[in-house]
Coordinates of C-alpha atoms in Angstrom, one line a residue:
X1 CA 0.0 0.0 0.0
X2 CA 2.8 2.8 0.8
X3 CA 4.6 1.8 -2.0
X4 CA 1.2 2.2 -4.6
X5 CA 0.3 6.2 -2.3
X6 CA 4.4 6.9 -2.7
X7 CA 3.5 6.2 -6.8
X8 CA 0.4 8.4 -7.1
X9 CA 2.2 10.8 -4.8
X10 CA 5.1 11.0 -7.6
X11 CA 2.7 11.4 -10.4
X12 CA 0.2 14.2 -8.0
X13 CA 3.3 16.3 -7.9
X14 CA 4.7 15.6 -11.3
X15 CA 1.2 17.0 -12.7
X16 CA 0.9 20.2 -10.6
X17 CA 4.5 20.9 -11.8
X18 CA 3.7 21.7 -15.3
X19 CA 3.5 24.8 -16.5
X20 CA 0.7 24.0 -19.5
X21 CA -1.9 20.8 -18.9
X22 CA -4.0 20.6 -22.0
X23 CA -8.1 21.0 -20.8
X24 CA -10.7 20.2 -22.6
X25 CA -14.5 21.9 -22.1
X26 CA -14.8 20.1 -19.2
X27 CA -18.5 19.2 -17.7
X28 CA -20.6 21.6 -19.9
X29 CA -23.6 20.6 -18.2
X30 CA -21.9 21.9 -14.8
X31 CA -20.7 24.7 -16.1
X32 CA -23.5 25.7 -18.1
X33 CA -25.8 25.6 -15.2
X34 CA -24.4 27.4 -12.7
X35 CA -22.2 30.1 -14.5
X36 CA -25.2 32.7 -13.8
X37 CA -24.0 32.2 -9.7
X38 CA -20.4 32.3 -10.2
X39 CA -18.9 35.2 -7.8
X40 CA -15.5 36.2 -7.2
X41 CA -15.3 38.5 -3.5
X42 CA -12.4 40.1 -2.6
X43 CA -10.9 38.7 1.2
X44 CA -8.1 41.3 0.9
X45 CA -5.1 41.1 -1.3
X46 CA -6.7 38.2 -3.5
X47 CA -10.1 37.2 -4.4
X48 CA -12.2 33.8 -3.5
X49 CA -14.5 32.3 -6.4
X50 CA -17.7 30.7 -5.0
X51 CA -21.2 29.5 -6.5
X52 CA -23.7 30.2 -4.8
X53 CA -27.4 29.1 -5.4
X54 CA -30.9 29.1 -3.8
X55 CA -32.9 30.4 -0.4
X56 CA -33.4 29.2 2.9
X57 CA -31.2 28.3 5.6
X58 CA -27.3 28.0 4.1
X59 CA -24.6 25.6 3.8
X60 CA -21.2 26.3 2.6
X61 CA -19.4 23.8 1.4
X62 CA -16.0 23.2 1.3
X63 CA -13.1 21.1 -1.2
X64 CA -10.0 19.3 -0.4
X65 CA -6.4 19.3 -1.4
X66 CA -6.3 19.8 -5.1
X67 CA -10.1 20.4 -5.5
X68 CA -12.5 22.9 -6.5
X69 CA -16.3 23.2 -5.9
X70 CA -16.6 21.0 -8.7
X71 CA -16.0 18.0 -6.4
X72 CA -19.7 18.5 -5.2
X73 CA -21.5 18.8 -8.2
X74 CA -23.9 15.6 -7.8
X75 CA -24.9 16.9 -4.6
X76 CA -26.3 20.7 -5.2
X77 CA -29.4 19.6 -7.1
X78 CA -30.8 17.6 -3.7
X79 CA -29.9 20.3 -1.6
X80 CA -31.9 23.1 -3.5
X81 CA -34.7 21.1 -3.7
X82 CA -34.8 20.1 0.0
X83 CA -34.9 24.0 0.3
X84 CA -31.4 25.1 1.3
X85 CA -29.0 27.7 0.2
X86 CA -25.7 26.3 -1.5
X87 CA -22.9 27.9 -1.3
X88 CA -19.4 26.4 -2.8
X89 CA -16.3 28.2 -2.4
X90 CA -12.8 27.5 -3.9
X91 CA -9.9 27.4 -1.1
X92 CA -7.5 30.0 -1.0
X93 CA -5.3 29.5 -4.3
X94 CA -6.8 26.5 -5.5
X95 CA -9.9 25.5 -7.9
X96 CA -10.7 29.1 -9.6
X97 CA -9.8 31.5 -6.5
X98 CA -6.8 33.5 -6.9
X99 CA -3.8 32.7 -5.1
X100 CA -2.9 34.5 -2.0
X101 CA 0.2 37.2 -1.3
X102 CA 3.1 35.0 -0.8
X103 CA 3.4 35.8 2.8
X104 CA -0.4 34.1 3.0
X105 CA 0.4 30.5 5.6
X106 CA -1.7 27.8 4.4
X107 CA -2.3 26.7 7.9
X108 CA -5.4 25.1 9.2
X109 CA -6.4 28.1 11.3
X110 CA -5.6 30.5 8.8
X111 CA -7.5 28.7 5.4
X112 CA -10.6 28.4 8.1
X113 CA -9.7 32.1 8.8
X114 CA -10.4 33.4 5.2
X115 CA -13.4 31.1 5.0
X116 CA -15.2 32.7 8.4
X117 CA -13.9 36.4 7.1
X118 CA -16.0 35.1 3.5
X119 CA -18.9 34.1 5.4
X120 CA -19.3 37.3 7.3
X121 CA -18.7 39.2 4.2
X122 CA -22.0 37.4 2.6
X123 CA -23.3 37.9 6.0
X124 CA -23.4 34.5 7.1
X125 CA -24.4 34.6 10.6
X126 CA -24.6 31.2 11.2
X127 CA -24.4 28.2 8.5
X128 CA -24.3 24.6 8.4
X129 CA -21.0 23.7 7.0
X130 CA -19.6 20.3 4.7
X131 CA -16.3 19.6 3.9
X132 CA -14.7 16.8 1.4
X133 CA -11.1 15.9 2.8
X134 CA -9.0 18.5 3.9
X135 CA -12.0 20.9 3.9
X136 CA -13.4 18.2 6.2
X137 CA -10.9 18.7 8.4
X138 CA -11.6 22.8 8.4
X139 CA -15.4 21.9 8.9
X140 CA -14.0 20.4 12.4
X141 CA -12.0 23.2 13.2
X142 CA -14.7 26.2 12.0
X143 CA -17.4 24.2 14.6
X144 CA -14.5 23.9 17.2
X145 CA -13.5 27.5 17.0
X146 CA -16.4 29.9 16.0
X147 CA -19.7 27.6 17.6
X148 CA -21.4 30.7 17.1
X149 CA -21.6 30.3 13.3
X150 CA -21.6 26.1 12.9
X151 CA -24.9 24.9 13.3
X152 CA -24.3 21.3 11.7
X153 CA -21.3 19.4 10.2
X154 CA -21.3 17.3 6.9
X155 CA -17.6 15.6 6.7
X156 CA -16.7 13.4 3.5
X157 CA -13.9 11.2 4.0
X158 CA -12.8 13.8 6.3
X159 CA -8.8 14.6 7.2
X160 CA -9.6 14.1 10.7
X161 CA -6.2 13.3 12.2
X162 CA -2.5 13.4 10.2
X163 CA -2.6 11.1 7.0
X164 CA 0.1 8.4 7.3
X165 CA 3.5 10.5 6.9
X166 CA 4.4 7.8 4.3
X167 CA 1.8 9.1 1.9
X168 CA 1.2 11.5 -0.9
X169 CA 0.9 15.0 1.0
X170 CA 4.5 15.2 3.2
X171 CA 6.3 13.6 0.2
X172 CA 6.2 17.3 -1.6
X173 CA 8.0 18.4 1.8
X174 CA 10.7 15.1 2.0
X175 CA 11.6 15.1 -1.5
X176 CA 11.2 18.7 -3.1
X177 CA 9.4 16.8 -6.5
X178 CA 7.1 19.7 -7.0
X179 CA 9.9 21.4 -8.2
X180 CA 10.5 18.5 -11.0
X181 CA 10.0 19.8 -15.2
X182 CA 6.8 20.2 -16.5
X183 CA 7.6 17.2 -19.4
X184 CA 6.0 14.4 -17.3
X185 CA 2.9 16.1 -16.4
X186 CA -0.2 15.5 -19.2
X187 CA -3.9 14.5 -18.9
X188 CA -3.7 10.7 -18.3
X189 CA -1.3 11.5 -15.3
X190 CA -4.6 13.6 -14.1
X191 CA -6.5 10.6 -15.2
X192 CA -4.0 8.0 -13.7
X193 CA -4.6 10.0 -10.3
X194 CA -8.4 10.5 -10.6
X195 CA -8.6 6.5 -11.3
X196 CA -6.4 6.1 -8.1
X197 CA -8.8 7.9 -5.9
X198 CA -12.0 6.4 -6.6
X199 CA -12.9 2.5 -6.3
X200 CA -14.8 2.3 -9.4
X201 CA -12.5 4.2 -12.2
X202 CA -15.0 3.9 -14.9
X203 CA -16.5 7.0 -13.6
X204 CA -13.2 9.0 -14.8
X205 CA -13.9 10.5 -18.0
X206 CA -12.7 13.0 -20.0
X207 CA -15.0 16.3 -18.5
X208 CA -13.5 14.9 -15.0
X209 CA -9.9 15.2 -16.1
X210 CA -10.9 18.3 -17.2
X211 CA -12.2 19.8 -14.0
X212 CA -9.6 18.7 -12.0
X213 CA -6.5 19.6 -14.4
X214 CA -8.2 23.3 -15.1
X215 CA -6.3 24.9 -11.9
X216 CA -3.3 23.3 -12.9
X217 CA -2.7 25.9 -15.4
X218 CA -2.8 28.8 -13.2
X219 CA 0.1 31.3 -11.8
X220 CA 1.2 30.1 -9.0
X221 CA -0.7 26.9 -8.2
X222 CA 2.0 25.0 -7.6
X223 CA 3.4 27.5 -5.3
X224 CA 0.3 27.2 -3.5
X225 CA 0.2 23.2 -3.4
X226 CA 3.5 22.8 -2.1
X227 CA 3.2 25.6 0.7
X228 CA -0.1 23.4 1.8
X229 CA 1.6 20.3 2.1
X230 CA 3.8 21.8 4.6
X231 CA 1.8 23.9 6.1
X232 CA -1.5 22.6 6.7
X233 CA -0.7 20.5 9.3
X234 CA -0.3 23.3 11.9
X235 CA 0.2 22.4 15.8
X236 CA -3.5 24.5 15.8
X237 CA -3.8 20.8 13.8
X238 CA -2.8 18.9 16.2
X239 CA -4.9 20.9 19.2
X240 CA -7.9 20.3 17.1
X241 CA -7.7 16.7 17.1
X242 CA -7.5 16.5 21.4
X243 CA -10.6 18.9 21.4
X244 CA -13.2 16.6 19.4
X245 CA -14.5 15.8 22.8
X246 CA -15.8 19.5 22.5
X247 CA -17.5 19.1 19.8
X248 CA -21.5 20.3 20.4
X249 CA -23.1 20.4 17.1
X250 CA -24.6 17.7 15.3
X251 CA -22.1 15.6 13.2
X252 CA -22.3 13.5 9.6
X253 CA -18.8 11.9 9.2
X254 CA -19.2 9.5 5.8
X255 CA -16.2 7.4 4.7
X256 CA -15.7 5.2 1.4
X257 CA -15.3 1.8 2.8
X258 CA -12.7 1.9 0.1
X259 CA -10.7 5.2 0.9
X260 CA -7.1 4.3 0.9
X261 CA -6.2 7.9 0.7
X262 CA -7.4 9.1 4.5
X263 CA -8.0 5.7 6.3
X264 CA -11.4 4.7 7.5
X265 CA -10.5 3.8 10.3
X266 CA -10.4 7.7 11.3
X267 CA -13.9 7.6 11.6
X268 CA -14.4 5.1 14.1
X269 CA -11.1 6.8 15.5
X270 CA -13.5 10.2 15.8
X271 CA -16.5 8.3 17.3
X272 CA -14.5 7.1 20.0
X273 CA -13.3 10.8 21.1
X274 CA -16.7 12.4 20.4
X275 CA -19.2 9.4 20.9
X276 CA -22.3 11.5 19.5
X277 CA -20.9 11.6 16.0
X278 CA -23.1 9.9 13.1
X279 CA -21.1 7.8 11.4
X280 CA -21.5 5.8 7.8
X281 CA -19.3 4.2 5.7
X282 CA -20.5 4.3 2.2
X283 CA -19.5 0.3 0.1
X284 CA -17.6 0.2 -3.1
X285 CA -16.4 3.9 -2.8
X286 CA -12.8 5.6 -2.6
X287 CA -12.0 9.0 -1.3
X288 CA -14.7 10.9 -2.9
X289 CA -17.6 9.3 -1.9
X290 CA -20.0 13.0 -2.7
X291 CA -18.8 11.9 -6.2
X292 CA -18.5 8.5 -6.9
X293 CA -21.8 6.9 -4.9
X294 CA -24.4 10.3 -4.7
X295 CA -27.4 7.7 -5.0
X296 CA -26.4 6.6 -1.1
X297 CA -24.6 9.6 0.0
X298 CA -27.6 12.4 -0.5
X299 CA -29.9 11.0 1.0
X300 CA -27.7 10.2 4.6
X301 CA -27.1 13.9 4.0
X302 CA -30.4 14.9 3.6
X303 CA -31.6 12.7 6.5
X304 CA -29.1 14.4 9.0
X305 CA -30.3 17.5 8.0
X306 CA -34.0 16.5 8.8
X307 CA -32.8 14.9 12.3
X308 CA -33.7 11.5 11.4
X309 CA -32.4 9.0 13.1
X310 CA -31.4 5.5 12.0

């Protein structure tokens, strides 16, 4: 297994290396649709993109490593309907936001910073908040540190503790390979990654590769990525994970039983710290389990939201 995650890790940093990645027109169906809610807002010094759709009480949601807003595109339509406001925003320098000044710390406590100073600035006053991955992990640390605004947590495959230091995200820091030519880095290496994070791989296709090669091409992504590799991992990281305990709002934390990126056993690893946790594991499903098995995923979100129990 380390030796397979050291493998994709190569080929992850190989890709966000490049200088050019071909892209295609991606998911025009996506794209089409919500292009009338695209926003950029200004956080000072550099700008956040977010979509943001519907009435009624909100949820921002929030991507992982490498990610954009895209990564929750088969679970907007459900929302709406169930009567919510949907709000996706793009991390600091990744998916279509613009990357910060370079003295910006890509830190835990200072990504969940921007995203509380983006909320108050759409006057969010309080918001129910889901996270894919890292953004999982921010969704812990937002209801941990401003209570006041949480109301709920949705985690997907969260990062709810460190990710084996043998895998993909401290090799950028151990072996310096974002720094390696552009040469290597093409669409099937975005494909080869994709297929690597999800358990059935016949869901990559070409408007996927797209989305998720699209950042790739711009200035200073890759500065970005390899300042959050280091970075992210903060010791306000590590006194998040002894406070779970605290944790008072109502939590979703849903795993692919097949995640071999951030272990599932970090979920039962959660519900032993903070017992009141609703926990699901969702079968024949990798790391993005919003994307790759919506059918089962929606409605445990959906359900959580309403307060049934099961």
């Amino acid at each position: 297994m380390k030796k397979r995650m050291l493998l994709v890790g190569c080929l992850a940093l190989l890709v966000i290396a490049a200088c050019q990645v071909e892209v295609g027109p991606g998911d025009r169906a996506w794209n089409d649709w919500v292009a009338p809610y695209r926003h950029d807002l200004d956080v000072g010094g550099y700008r956040l993109h977010y979509i943001d759709l519907g009435q009624g009480e909100p949820i921002l949601l929030i991507h992982g490593f490498a990610d954009s807003t895209y990564t929750f595109h088969e679970n907007v339509k459900p929302l709406l309907a169930a009567g919510y406001r949907v709000i996706l925003v793009d991390q600091p320098g990744l998916g279509r936001s613009e990357v910060p000044p370079p003295y910006f710390v890509y830190s835990i406590e200072n990504i969940a910073g921007e995203i509380v100073k983006f909320a108050d600035r759409l006057s969010l006053q309080s918001f129910i908040v889901g996270g894919s991955s890292m953004g999982g992990g921010i969704s812990f640390y937002l209801a941990l540190n401003y209570p006041e605004c949480v109301r709920k947590v949705i985690a997907l495959d969260p990062v709810t503790y460190h990710i084996d230091r043998q895998g993909w995200m401290p090799l950028a820091a151990r072996t310096g390979l974002n720094r390696v030519g552009a040469k290597f880095a093409n669409r099937e290496a975005v494909r080869f990654i994709l297929r690597d994070v999800c358990f059935n791989d016949r869901l990559v296709n070409d408007a996927m590769v797209d989305e998720y090669a699209r950042p790739i091409n711009k200035p200073g992504f890759t500065d970005a990525l390899a300042k959050l590799t280091t970075q992210y991992f903060s010791p306000e990281f590590d006194n998040m994970t002894r406070r779970y305990p605290q944790l008072r709002q109502p939590v979703l934390a849903i795993w692919g039983e097949q995640d071999h990126w951030v272990s599932p056993a970090q979920g039962k690893q959660l519900v032993l710290a903070a017992p009141h946790v609703r926990l699901r594991y969702i079968p024949e499903c990798g790391h993005l389990s919003q994307q790759e098995r919506p059918e089962l995923v929606n409605p445990e979100i959906l359900r959580f939201l309403n307060g049934v129990q099961r």
